[in-house]
Coordinates of C-alpha atoms and ligand atoms in Angstrom, one line a residue:
X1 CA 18.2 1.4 8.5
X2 CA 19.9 1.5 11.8
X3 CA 17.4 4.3 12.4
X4 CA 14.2 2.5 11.7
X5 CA 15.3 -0.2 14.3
X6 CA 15.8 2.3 16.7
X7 CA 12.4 3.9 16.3
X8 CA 10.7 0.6 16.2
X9 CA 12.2 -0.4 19.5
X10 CA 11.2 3.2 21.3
X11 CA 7.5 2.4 19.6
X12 CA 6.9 -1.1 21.2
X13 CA 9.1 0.8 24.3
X14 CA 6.6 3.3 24.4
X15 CA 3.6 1.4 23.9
X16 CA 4.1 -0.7 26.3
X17 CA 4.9 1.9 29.0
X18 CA 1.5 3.7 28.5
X19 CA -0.1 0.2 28.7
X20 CA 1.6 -1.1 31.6
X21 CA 1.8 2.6 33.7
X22 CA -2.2 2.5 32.5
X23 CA -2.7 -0.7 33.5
X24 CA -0.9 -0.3 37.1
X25 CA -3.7 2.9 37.9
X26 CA -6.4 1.0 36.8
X27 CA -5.3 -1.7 38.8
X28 CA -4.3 0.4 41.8
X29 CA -7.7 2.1 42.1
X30 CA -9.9 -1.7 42.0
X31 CA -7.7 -2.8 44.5
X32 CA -8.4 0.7 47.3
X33 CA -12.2 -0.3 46.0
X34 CA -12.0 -3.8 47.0
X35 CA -10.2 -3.4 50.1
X36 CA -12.8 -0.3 51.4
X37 CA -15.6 -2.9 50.9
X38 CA -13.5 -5.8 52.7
X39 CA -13.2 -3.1 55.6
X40 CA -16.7 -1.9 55.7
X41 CA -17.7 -5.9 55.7
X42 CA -15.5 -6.1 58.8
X43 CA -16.9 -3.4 60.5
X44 CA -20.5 -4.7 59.9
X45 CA -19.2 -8.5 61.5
X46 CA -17.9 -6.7 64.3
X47 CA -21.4 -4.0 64.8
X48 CA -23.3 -7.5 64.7
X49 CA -20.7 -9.4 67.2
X50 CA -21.4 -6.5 69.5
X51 CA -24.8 -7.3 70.1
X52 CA -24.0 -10.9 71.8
X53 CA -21.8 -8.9 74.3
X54 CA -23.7 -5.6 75.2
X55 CA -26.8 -6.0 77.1
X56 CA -29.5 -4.2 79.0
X57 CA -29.5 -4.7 82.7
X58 CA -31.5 -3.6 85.2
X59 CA -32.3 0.3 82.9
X60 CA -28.6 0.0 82.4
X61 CA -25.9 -1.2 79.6
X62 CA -23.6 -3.8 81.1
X63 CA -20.7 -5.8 79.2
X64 CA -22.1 -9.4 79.2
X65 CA -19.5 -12.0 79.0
X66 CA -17.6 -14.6 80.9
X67 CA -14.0 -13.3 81.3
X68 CA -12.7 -17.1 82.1
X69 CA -13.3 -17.8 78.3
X70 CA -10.1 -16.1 76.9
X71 CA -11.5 -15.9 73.3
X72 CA -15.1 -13.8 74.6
X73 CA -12.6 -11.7 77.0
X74 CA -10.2 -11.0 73.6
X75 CA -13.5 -10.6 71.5
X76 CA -14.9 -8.0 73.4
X77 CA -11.4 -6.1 74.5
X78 CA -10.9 -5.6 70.4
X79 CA -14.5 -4.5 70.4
X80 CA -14.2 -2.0 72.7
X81 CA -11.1 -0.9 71.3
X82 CA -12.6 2.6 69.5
X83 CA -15.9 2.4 70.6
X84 CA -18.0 5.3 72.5
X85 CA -21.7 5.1 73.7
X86 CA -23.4 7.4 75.0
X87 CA -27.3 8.2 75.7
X88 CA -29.8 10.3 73.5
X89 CA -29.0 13.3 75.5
X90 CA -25.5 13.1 74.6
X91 CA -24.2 11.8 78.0
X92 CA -21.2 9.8 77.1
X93 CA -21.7 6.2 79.0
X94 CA -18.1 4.8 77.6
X95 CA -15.2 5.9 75.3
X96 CA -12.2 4.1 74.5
X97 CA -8.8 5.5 74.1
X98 CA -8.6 4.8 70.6
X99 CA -11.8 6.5 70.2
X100 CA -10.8 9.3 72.6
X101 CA -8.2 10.0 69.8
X102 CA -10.5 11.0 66.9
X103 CA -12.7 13.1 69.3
X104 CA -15.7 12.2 70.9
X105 CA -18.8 12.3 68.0
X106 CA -21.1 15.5 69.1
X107 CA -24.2 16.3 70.6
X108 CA -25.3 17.1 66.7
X109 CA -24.3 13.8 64.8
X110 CA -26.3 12.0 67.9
X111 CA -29.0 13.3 68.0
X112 CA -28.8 13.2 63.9
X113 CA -28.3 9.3 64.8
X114 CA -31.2 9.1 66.7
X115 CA -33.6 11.1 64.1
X116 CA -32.7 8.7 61.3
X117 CA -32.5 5.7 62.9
X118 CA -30.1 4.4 60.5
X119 CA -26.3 3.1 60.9
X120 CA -24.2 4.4 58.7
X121 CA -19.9 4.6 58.0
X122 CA -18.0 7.3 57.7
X123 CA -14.3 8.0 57.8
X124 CA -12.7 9.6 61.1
X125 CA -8.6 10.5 61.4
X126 CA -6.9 10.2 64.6
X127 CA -4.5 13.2 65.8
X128 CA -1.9 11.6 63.6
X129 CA -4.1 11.4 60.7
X130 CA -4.2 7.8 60.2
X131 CA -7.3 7.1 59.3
X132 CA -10.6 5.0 61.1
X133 CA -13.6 3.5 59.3
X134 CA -16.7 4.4 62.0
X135 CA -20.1 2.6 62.2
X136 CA -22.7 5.3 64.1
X137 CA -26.1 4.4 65.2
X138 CA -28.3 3.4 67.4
X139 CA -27.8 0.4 69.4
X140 CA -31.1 -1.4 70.6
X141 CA -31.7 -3.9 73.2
X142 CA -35.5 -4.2 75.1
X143 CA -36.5 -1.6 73.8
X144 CA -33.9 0.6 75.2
X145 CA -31.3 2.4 72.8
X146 CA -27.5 3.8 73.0
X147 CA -25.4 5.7 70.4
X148 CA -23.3 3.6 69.1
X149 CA -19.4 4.5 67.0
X150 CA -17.9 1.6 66.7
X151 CA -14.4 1.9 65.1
X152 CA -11.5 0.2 62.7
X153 CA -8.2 1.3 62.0
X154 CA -7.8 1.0 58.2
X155 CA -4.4 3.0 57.6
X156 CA -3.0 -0.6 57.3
X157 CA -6.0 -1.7 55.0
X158 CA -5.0 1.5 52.9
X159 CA -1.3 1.3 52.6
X160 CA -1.4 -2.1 50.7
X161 CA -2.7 -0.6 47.3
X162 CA 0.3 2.0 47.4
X163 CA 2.5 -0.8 48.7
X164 CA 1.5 -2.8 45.6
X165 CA 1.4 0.3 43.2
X166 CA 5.0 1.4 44.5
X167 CA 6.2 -2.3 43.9
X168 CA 4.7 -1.9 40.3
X169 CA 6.1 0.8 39.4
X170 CA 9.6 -0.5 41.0
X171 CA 9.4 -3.3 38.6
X172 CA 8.6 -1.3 35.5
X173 CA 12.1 -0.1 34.5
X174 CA 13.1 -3.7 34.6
X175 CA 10.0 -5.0 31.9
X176 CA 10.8 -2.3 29.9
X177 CA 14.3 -2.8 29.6
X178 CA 13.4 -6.4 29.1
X179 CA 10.7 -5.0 26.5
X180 CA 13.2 -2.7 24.7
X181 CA 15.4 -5.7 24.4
X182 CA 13.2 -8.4 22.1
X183 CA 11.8 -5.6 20.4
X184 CA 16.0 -4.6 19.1
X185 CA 16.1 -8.1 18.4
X186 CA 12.5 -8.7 16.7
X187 CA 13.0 -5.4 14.8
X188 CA 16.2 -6.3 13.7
X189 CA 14.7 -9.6 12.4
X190 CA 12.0 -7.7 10.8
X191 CA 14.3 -5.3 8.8
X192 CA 16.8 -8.0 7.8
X193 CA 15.5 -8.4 4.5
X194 CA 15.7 -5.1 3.5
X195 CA 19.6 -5.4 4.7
X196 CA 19.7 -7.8 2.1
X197 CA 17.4 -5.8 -0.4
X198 CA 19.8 -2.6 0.2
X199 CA 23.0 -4.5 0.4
X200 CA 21.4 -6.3 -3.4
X201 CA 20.5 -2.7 -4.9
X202 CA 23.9 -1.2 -3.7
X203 CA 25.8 -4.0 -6.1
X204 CA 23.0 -3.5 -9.0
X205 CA 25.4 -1.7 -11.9
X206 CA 24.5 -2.8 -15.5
X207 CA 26.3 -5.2 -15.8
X208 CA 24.7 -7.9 -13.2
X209 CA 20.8 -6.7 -13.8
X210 CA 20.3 -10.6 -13.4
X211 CA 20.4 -10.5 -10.2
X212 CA 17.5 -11.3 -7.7
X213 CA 16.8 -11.0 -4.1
X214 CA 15.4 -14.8 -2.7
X215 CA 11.4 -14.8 -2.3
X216 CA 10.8 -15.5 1.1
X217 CA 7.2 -16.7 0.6
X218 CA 5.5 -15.3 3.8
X219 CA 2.9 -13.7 2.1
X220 CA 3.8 -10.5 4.1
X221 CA 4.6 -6.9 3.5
X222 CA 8.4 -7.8 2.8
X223 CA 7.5 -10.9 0.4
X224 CA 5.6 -8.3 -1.2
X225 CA 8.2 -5.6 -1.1
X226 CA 10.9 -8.1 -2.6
X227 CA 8.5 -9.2 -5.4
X228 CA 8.1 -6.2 -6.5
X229 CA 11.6 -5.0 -6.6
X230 CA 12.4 -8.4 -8.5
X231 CA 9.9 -7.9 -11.0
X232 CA 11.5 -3.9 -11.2
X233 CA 14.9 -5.9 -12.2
X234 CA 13.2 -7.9 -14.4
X235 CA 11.6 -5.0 -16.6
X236 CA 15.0 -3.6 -16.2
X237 CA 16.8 -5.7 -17.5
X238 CA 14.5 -6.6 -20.1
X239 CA 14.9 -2.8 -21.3
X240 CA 18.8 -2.4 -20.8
X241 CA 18.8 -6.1 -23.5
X242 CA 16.6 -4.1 -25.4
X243 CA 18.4 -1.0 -25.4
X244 CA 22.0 -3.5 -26.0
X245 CA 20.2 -5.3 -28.7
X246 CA 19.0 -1.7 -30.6
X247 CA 22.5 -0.4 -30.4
X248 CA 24.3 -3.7 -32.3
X249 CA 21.3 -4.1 -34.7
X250 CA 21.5 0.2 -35.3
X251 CA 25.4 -0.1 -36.0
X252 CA 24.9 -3.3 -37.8
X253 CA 22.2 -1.9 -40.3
X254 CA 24.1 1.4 -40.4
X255 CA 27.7 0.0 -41.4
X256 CA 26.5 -2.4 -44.4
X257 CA 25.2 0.9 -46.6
X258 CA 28.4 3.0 -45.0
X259 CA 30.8 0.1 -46.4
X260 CA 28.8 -0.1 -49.5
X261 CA 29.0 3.7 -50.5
X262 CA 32.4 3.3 -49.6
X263 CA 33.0 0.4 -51.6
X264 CA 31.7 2.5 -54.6
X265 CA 33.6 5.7 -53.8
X266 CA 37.2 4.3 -53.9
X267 CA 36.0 2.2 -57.1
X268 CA 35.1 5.5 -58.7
X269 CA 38.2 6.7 -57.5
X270 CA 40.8 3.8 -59.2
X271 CA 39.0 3.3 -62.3
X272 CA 37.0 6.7 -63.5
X273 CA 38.5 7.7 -65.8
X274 CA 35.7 10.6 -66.8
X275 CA 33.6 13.3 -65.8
X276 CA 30.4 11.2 -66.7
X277 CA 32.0 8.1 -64.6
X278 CA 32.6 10.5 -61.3
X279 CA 29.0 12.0 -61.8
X280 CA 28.0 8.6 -62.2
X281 CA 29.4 7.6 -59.0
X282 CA 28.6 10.2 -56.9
X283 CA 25.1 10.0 -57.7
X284 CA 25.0 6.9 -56.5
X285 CA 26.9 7.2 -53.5
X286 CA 24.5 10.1 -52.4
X287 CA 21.2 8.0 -53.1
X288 CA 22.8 5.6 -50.6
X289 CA 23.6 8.4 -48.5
X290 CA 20.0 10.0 -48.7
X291 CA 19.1 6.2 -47.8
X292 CA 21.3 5.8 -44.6
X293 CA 19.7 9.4 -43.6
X294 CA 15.8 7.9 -43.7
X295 CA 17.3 5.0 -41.4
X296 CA 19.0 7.1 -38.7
X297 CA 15.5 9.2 -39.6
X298 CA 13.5 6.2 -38.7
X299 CA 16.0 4.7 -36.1
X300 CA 15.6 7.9 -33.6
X301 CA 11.9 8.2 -34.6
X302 CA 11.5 4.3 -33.3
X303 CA 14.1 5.1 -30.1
X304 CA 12.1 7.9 -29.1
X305 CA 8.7 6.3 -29.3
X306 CA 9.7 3.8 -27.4
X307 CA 11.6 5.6 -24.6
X308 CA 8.5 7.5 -24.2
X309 CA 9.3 10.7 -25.8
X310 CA 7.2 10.6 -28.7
X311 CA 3.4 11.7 -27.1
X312 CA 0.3 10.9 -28.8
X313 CA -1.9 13.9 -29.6
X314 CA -5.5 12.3 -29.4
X315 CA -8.2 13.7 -30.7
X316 CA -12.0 12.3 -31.5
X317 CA -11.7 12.1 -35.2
X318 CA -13.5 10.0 -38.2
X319 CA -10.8 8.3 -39.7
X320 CA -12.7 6.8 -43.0
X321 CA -11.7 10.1 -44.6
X322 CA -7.8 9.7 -43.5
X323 CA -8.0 5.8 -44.6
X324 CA -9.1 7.3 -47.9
X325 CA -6.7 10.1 -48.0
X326 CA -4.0 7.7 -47.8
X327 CA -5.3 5.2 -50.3
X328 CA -5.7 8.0 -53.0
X329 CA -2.1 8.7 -52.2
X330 CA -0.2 5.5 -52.5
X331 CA -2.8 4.8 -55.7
X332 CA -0.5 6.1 -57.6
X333 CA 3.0 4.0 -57.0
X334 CA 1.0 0.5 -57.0
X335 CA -1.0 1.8 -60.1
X336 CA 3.0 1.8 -61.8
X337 CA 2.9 -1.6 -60.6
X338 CA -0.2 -2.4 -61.9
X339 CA -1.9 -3.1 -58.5
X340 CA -5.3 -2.5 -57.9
X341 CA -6.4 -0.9 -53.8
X342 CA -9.3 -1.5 -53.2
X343 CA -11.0 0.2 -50.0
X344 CA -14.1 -0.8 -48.2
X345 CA -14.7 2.1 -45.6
X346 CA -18.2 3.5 -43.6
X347 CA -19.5 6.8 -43.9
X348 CA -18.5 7.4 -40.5
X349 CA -15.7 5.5 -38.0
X350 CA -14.9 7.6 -35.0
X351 CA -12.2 6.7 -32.5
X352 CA -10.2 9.1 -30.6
X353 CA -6.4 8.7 -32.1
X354 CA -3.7 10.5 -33.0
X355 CA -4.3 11.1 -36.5
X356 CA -0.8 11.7 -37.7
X357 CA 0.8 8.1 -35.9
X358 CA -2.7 6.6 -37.4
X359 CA -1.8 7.2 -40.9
X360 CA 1.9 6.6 -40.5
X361 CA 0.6 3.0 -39.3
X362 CA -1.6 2.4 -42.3
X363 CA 1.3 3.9 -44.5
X364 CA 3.6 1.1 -43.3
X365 CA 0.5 -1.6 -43.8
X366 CA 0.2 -0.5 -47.3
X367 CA 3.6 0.3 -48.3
X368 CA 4.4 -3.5 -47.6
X369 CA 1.6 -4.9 -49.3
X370 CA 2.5 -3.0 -52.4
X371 CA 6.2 -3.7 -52.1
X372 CA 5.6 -7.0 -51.6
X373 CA 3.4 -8.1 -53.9
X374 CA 3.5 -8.6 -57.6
X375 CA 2.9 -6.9 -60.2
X376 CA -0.8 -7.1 -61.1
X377 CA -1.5 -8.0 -57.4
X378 CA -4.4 -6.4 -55.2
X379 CA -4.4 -4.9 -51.9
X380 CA -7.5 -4.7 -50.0
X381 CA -8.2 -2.1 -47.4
X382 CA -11.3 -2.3 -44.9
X383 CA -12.0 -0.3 -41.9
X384 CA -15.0 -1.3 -39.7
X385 CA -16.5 -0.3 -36.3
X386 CA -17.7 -3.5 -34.1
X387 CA -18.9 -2.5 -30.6
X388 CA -16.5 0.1 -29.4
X389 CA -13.9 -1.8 -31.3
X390 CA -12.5 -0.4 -34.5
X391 CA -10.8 -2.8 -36.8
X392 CA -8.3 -1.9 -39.4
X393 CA -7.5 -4.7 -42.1
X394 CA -5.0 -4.4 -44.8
X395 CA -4.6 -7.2 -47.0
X396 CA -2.8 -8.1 -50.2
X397 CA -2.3 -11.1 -52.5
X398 CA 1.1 -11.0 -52.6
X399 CA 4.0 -13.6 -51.7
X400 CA 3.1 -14.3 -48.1
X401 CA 5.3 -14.6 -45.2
X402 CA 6.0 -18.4 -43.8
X403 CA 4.9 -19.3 -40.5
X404 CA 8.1 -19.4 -39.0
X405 CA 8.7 -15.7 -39.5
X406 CA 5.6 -14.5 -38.4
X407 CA 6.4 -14.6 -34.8
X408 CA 9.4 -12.5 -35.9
X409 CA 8.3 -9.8 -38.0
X410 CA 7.0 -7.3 -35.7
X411 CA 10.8 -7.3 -34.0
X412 CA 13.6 -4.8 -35.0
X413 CA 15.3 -5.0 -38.2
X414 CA 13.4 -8.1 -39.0
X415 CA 13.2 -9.3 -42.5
X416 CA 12.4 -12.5 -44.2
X417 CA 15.2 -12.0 -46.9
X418 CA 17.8 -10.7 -44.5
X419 CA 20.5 -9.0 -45.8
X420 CA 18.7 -7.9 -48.5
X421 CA 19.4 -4.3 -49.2
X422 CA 17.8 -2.4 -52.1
X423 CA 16.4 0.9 -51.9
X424 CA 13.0 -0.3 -52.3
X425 CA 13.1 -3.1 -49.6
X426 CA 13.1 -1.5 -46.2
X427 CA 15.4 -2.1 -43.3
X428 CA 13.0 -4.0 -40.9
X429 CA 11.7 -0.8 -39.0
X430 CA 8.1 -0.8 -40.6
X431 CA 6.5 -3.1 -38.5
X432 CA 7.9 -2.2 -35.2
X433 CA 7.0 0.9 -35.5
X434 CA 3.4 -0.2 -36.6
X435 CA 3.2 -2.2 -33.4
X436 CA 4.0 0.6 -31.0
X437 CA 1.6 2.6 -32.8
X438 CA -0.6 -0.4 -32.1
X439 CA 0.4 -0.5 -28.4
X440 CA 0.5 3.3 -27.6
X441 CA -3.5 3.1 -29.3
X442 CA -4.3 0.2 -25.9
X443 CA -4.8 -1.7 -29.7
X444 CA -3.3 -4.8 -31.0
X445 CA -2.3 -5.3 -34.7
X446 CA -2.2 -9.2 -35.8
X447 CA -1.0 -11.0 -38.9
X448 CA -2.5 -14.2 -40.4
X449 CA -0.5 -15.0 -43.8
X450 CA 0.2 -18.5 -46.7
X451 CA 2.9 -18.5 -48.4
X452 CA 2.1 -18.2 -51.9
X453 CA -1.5 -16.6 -51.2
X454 CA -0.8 -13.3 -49.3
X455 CA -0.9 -11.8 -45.8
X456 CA -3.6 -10.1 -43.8
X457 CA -2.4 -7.6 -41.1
X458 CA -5.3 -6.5 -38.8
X459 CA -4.7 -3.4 -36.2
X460 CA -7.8 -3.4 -33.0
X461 CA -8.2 -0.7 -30.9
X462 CA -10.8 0.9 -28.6
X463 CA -12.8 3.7 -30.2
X464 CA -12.4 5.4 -26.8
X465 CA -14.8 7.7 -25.4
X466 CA -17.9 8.6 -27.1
X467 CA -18.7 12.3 -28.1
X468 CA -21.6 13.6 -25.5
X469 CA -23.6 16.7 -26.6
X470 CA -21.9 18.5 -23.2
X471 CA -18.3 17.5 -24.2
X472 CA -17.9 20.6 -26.4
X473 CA -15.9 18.8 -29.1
X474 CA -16.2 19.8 -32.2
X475 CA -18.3 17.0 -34.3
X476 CA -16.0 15.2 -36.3
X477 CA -16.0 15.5 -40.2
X478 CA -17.7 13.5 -41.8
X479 CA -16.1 11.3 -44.5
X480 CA -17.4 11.7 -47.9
X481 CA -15.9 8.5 -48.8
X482 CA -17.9 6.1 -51.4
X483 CA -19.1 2.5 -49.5
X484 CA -16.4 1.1 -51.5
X485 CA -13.7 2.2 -54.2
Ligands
ADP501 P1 10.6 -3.6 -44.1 O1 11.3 -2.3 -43.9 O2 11.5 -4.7 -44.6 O3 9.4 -3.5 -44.9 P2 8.9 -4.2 -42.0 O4 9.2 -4.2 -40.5 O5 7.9 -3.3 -42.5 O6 10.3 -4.0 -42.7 O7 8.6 -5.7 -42.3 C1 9.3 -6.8 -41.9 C2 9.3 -7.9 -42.9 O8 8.0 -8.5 -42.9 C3 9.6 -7.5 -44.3 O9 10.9 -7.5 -44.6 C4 8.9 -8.6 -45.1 O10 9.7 -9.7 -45.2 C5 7.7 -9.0 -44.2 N1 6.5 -8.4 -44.7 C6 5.9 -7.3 -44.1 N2 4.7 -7.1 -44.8 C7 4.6 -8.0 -45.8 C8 3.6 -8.3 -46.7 N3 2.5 -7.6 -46.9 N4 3.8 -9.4 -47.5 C9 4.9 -10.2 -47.4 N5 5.9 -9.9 -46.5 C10 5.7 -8.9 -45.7

């Protein structure tokens, strides 16, 4: 964590550095721009100044001014400060010392003066290499012209960008310290709530699942981060209940058959007196047995399904022809109960299931609706195709279930006669087991029931995918089941 804080604070460090050190060139260069166009407006004010002072007199040049006015006699001493004339022949007429120290301009850039008739500025160094903006051209007056350089020291003009820049740059350290500073303290207010989300998920142990981390509300990355991890300790502990739950009910339903055979077995063993008696009691005792080993069957069965371990094998298949096989099968033990099935099923119902966890969930349907009704009862099966939608219905006039069980019966080792045990009534594991199916299909399976009239259990799911000529399934089989039985 420490870490992250650290890196955050060298990112804003370092993001400011490039923006502030970019910022200070940028800023460096406008200013040398800005003060090399003040300069050359200076030396045009001073090139147009010169022309009150310098006059033609008499075929010759003069300095025109009246030296008892101190500000003319000051004007024109600055003008003639770095200044040189001299004629179109190359003749110099007047050169200052200033001027003397960049070199006289030569015959060439003269004459080139006088050819293009056009002022322009250049940039001259003195022996010291400070440098001079220069104004050369030609100076008219009655018609008469002069060469004209007229000069300005600018190594003053071009220190102040660097002056600034070097002031910048002084400063810098300082703002980025300052920087580095409220970003540590605005990155440490950033992390803080996954301080608190670490310091939460260190103390999570089993036994204190309940606890949460408070929602800050901020609508942020964080909020969302801490909603998330409360809703992960929600579903967790929503599991580890479950998981708590599965083990009492399991050692619950497991100890009342265990104390039963017992029960019988030390009976057998006080009062049996005979061979027939023992027999007697051991057959018993392992029908019980075989009993309590279909419930551990059906109890890791269940535990798997649910953890996750139990993987559907889907497959594109016409289940009218399963739905029948399974009728035709359990004909048989409600025929000895003098029940009549009764299947309503189409030619064809494709859906892509697993056909093995399909029939065990229509196995549990019908099983209860034959164990629970009566004798001379009817069970109804119909399977139908709606849409993509295929809808399983198994229904029965049997007993019913009263409403304030229904919520209950798809639950663990529910039963609406509980503690009823008899090799015949099952154990409560049927319709969970039905309802994963159910949920591992992205299907649903309802019940509608009245007491004294009988129950309906219907089980949706998609139909999934439909077969394209490219898919290279294999067509499904077709059912060669009658409209109705
Ligand atoms: P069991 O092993 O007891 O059949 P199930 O989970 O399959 O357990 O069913 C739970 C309970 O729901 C049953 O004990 C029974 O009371 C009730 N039940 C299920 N199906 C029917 C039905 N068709 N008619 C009446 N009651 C039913």
């Amino acid at each position: 964590m420490r870490n992250l804080r650290i890196r955050l604070t060298l990112s804003y460090v370092l993001v400011f550095a490039v923006i502030l050190v970019t910022t200070g060139f940028v800023f460096r260069q406008a200013l040398i721009v800005v003060i090399h166009q003040q300069s050359e407006r200076v030396l045009m004010e001073e090139w147009s100044a010169l022309k009150g002072f310098l006059h033609l007199r008499q075929g010759q040049f003069v300095w025109a001014f009246d030296p008892a006015d101190a500000d003319e006699a000051f004007t024109v001493e600055r003008l003639r400060r770095v200044l040189m004339l001299a004629t179109r022949e190359g003749e110099v007429l007047e050169i200052s010392n200033g001027y003397g120290a960049l070199g006289p301009e030569s015959a060439e850039t003269i004459r080139k003066a006088f050819e293009s008739q056009q002022s322009r500025t250049v940039t001259r160094y003195d022996g010291r290499g400070a440098p001079y903006l220069v104004r050369i051209g030609v100076y008219r007056d009655q018609g008469a012209e002069l060469f004209l350089a007229l000069g300005l020291p600018a190594l003053e003009m071009q220190r102040i960008p660097d002056r600034v820049a070097n002031m910048y740059f002084l400063m810098l350290p300082v703002i980025l310290l300052a920087i580095a500073v409220l970003g540590w303290f605005a990155a440490g207010r950033a992390l803080r709530p996954l301080h608190h989300l670490a310091a939460v998920s260190r103390s999570v142990s089993e036994g204190n699942l309940s606890l949460r981390i408070p929602q800050p509300e901020s609508g942020d990355e964080v909020d969302t981060l801490i909603r998330t991890f409360n809703a992960m300790m929600e579903r967790l502990e929503w599991n580890f209940q479950q998981i708590r739950q599965f083990s009492i009910d399991a050692s619950h339903e497991l100890r009342t058959p265990i104390t039963v055979i017992r029960g019988q077995l030390e009976v057998a063993l006080l009062t049996a007196e005979t061979k027939e008696q023992y027999r007697e009691a051991i057959v018993t005792a392992l029908h019980d047995v075989e009993r309590l080993g279909q419930i551990v069957k059906s109890l890791l069965l269940l535990a798997q399904a649910e953890s996750g371990q139990l993987k559907l094998q889907k497959a594109r298949v016409n289940l009218s022809p399963i739905v029948l096989e399974d009728v035709s099968q359990f004909r048989l033990a409600a025929g000895e109960r003098g029940i009549q099935i009764q299947a309503e099923l189409p030619e064809c119902c494709e859906a892509e299931v697993d056909a093995a966890q399909f029939q065990r969930l229509l196995s549990g349907l019908l099983s209860n609706a034959i164990k629970f009704t009566q004798e001379g009862g009817e069970v109804k099966v119909q399977l139908s195709k709606s849409g993509e939608e295929v809808v399983l219905t198994v229904s029965d006039n049997g007993p019913g279930i009263a409403a304030g069980h229904l919520p209950n019966i798809f639950d663990r080792f529910y039963r609406v006669r509980q503690g009823e045990l008899s090799p015949d009534k099952g154990i409560g594991l049927g319709l969970a087991f039905v309802a994963w199916i159910a949920k591992a299909h992205q299907g649903q399976v309802e019940v509608e029931s009245t007491e004294g009239k009988g129950s309906k259990f219907t089980f949706r799911m998609p139909a999934g995918r439909p077969h394209t000529e490219l898919s290279g399934e294999r067509p499904a089989e077709q059912a060669t089941a009658p409209m109705a039985d």
